[in-house]
GROMACS .gro file of C-alpha atoms in nm:
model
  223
    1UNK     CA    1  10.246  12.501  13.422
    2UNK     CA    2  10.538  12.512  13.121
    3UNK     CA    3  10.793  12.545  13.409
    4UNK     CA    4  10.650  12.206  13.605
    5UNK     CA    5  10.607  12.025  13.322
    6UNK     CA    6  10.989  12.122  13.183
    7UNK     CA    7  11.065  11.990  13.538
    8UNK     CA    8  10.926  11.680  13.492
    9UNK     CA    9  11.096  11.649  13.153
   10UNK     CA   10  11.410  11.722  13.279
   11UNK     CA   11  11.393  11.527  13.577
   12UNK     CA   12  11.306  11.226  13.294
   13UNK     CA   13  11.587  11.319  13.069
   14UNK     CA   14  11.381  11.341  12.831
   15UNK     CA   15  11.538  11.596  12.561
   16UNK     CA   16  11.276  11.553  12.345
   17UNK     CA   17  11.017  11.676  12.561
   18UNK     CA   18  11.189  11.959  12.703
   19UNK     CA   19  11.238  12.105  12.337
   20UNK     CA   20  10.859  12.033  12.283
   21UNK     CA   21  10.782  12.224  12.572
   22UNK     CA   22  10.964  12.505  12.527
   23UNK     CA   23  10.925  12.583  12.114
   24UNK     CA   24  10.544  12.432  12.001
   25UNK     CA   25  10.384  12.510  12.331
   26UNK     CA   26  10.600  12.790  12.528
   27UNK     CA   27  10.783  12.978  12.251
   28UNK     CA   28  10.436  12.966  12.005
   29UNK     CA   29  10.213  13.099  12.356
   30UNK     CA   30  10.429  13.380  12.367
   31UNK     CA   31  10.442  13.473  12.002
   32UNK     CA   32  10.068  13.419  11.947
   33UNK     CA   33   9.980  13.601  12.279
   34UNK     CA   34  10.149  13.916  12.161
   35UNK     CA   35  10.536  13.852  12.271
   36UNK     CA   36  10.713  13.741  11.944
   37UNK     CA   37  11.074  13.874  12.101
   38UNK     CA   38  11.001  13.628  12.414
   39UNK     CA   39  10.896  13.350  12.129
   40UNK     CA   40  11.155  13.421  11.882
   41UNK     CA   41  11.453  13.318  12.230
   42UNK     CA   42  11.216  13.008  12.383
   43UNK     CA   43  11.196  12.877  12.011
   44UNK     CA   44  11.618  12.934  12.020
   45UNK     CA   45  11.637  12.773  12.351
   46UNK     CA   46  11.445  12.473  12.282
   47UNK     CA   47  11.634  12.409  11.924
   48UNK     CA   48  11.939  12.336  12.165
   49UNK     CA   49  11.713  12.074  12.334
   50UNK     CA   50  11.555  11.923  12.017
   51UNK     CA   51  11.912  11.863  11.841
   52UNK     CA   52  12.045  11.731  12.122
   53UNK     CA   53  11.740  11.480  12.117
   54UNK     CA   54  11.864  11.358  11.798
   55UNK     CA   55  11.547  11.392  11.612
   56UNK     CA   56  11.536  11.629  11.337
   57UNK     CA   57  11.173  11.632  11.296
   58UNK     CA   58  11.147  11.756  11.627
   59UNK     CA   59  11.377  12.033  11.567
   60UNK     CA   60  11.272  12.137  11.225
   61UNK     CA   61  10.952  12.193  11.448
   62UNK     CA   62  11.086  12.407  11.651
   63UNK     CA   63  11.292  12.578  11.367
   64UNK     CA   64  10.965  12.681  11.263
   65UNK     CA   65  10.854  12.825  11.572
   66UNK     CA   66  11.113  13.041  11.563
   67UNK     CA   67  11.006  13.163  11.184
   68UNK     CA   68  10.659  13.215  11.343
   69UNK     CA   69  10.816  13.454  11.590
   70UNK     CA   70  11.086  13.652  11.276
   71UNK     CA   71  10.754  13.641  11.090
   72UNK     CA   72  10.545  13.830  11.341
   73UNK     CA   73  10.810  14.090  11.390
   74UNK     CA   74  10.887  14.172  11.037
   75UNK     CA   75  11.181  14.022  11.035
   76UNK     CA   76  11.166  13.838  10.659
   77UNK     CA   77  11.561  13.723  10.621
   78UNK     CA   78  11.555  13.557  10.942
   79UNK     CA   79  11.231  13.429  10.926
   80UNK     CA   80  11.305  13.237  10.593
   81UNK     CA   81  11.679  13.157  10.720
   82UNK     CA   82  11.463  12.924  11.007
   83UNK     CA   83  11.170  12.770  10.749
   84UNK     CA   84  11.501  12.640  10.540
   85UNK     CA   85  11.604  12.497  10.865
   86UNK     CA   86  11.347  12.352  10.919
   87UNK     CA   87  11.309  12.222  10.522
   88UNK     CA   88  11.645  12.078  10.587
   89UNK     CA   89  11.626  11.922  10.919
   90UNK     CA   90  11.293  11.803  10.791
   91UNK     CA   91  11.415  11.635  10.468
   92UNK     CA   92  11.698  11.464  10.635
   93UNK     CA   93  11.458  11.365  10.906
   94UNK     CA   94  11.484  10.922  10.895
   95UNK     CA   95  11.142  10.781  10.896
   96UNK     CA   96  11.140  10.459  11.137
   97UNK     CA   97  10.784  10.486  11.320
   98UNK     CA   98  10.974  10.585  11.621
   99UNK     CA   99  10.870  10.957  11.622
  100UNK     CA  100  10.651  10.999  11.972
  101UNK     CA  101  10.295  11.048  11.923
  102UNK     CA  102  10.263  11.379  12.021
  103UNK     CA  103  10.494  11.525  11.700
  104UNK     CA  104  10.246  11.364  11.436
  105UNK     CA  105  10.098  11.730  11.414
  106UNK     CA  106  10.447  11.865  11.205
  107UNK     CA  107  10.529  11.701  10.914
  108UNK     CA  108  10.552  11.865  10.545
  109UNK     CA  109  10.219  11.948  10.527
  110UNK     CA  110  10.212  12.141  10.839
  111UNK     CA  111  10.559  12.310  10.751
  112UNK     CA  112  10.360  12.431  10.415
  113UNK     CA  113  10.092  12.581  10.646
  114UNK     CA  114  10.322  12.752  10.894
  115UNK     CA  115  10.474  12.898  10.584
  116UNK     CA  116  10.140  13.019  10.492
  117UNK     CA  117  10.129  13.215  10.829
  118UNK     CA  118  10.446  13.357  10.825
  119UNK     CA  119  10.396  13.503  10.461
  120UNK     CA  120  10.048  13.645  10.567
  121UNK     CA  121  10.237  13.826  10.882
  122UNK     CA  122  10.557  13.938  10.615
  123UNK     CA  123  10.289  14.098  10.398
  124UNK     CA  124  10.293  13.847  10.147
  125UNK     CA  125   9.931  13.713  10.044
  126UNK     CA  126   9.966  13.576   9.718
  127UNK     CA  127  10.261  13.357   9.833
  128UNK     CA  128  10.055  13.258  10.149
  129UNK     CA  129   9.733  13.144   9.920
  130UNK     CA  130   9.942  12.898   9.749
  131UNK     CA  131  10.146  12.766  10.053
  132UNK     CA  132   9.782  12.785  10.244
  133UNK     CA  133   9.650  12.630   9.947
  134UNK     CA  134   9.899  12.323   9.961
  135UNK     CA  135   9.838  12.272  10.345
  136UNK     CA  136   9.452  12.201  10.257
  137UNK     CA  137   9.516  11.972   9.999
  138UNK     CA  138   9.753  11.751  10.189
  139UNK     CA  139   9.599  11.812  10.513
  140UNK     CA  140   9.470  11.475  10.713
  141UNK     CA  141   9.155  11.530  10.843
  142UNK     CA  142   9.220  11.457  11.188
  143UNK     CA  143   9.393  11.774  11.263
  144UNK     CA  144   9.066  12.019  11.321
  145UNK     CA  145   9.194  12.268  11.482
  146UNK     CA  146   9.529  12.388  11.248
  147UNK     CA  147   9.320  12.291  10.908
  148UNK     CA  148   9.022  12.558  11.018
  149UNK     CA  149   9.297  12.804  11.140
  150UNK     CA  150   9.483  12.784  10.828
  151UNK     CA  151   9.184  12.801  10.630
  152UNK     CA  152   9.120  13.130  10.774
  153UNK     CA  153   9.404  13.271  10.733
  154UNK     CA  154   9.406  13.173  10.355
  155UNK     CA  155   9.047  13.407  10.376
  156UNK     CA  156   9.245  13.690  10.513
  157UNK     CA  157   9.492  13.636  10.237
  158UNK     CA  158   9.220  13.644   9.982
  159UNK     CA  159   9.052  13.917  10.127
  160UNK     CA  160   9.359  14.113  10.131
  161UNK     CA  161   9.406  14.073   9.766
  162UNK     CA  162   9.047  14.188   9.681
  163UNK     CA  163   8.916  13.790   9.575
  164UNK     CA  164   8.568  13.844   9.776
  165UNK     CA  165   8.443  13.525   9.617
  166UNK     CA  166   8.696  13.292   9.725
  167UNK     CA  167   8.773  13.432  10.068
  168UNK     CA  168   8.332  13.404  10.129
  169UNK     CA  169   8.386  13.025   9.924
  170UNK     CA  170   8.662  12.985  10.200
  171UNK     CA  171   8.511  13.086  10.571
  172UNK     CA  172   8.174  12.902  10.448
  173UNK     CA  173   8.346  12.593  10.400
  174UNK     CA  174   8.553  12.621  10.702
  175UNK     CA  175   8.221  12.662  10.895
  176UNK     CA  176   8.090  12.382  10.758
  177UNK     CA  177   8.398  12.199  10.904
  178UNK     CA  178   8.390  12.374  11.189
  179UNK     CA  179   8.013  12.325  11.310
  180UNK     CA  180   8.024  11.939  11.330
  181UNK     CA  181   8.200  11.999  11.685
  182UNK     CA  182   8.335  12.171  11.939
  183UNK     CA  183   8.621  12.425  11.886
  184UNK     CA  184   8.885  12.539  12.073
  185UNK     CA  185   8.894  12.901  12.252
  186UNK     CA  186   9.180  13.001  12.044
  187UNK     CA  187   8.955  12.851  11.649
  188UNK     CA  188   8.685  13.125  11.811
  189UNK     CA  189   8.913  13.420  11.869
  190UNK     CA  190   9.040  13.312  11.543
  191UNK     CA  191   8.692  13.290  11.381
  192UNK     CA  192   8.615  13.652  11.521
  193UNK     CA  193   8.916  13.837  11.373
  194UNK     CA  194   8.784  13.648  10.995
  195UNK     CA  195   8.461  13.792  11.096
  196UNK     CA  196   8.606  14.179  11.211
  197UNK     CA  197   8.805  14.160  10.838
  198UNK     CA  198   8.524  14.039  10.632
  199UNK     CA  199   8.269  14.291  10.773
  200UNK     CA  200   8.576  14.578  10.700
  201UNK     CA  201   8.656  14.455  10.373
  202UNK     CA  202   8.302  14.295  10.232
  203UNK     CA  203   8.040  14.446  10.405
  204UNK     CA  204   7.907  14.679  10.092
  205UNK     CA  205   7.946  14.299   9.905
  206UNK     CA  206   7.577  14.126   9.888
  207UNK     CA  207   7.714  13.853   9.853
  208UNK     CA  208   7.844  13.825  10.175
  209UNK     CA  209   7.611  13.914  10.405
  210UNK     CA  210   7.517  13.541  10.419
  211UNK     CA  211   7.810  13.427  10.531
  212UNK     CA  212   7.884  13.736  10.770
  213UNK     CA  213   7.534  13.620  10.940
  214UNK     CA  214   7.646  13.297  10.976
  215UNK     CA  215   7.993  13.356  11.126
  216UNK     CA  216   7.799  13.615  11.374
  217UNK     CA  217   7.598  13.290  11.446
  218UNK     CA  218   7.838  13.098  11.525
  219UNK     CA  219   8.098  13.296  11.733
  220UNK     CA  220   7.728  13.360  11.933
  221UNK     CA  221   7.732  12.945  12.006
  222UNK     CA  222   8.072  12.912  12.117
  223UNK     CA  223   8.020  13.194  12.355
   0.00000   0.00000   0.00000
């Protein structure tokens, strides 16, 4: 399906698509499906594409796709060599409401999140809580399905530093966000590997075991 639809971009000219296409959907599959090598050279590929398209926003998200894929193999110079990138490209980026719909999902508040990410994968918790921390404040509401991801993943980092509290204060509030509607197959997987770490890390914790029910609960409904 990625190679028909870069067909269809190419056969368009459309740059901008074909660097979508390849870094935020083909380069990110492969590095969240377990092939960050594969991401790390469709994130390269498509940054080609994306400053060819002119638009820096666009390749500042790719940039970061390819710091998802460093981040995921260890690989901490090169991972923060691509989020300045993408810092740069972003802050030179011109503003004229001509950016296509479909690239509303990156901006700086998204960069701060995907930060977040890569510092949890680099081993890095306390710096991913406050990047994490910055995505949530900023975050628009619209965006479901990266806001209860990232919320997550600032649980993990909390849970990883020993803050119970706030990593329980965290999932219960993202379940509160997350049980007004329907979730994605990739929020659930997401969902179960907060619930595998909380039972691991908090199960003797009382305090917990409300909030462990209520994740069981609803990974059970999305099944």
């Amino acid at each position: 399906m990625f190679a028909e639809a870069r067909q269809s971009a190419e056969r368009a000219k459309a740059l901008d698509l074909i660097a979508y296409i390849g870094g935020p959907n083909a380069a990110f599959m492969s590095t969240w499906s377990g092939n960050p090598a594969r991401g790390a050279e469709l994130a390269y590929g498509a940054l080609s594409w994306a400053y060819r398209s002119g638009n820096l926003r666009l390749a500042a998200f790719v940039a970061t796709m390819a710091a998802r894929a460093h981040a995921k193999m260890g690989e901490t110079d090169l991972c923060e060599h691509m989020l300045s990138a993408a810092e740069k490209a972003l802050a030179q980026h011109c503003t004229d409401n001509s950016d296509p719909y479909w690239l509303a999902v990156f901006d700086r508040t998204a960069l701060s999140g995907h930060r977040g990410s890569c510092l949890l994968d680099l081993g890095n918790p306390r710096q991913a809580v406050q990047a994490l921390q910055e995505q949530e404040d900023a975050a628009p509401p619209t965006f479901v399905r990266n806001n209860i991801i990232w919320q997550l993943e600032r649980a993990d980092a909390n849970l990883q530093l020993g803050e119970i509290e706030a990593a329980v204060a965290g999932i219960d509030q993202t379940l509160d966000y997350a049980e007004q509607g329907p979730v994605t197959p990739r929020v659930v997987q997401v969902f179960r590997a907060a619930d595998l770490k909380l039972r691991s890390t908090a199960c003797a914790d009382p305090a917990s075991s409300t909030t462990r029910d209520r994740l069981r609960e609803f990974i059970s409904a999305c099944a």
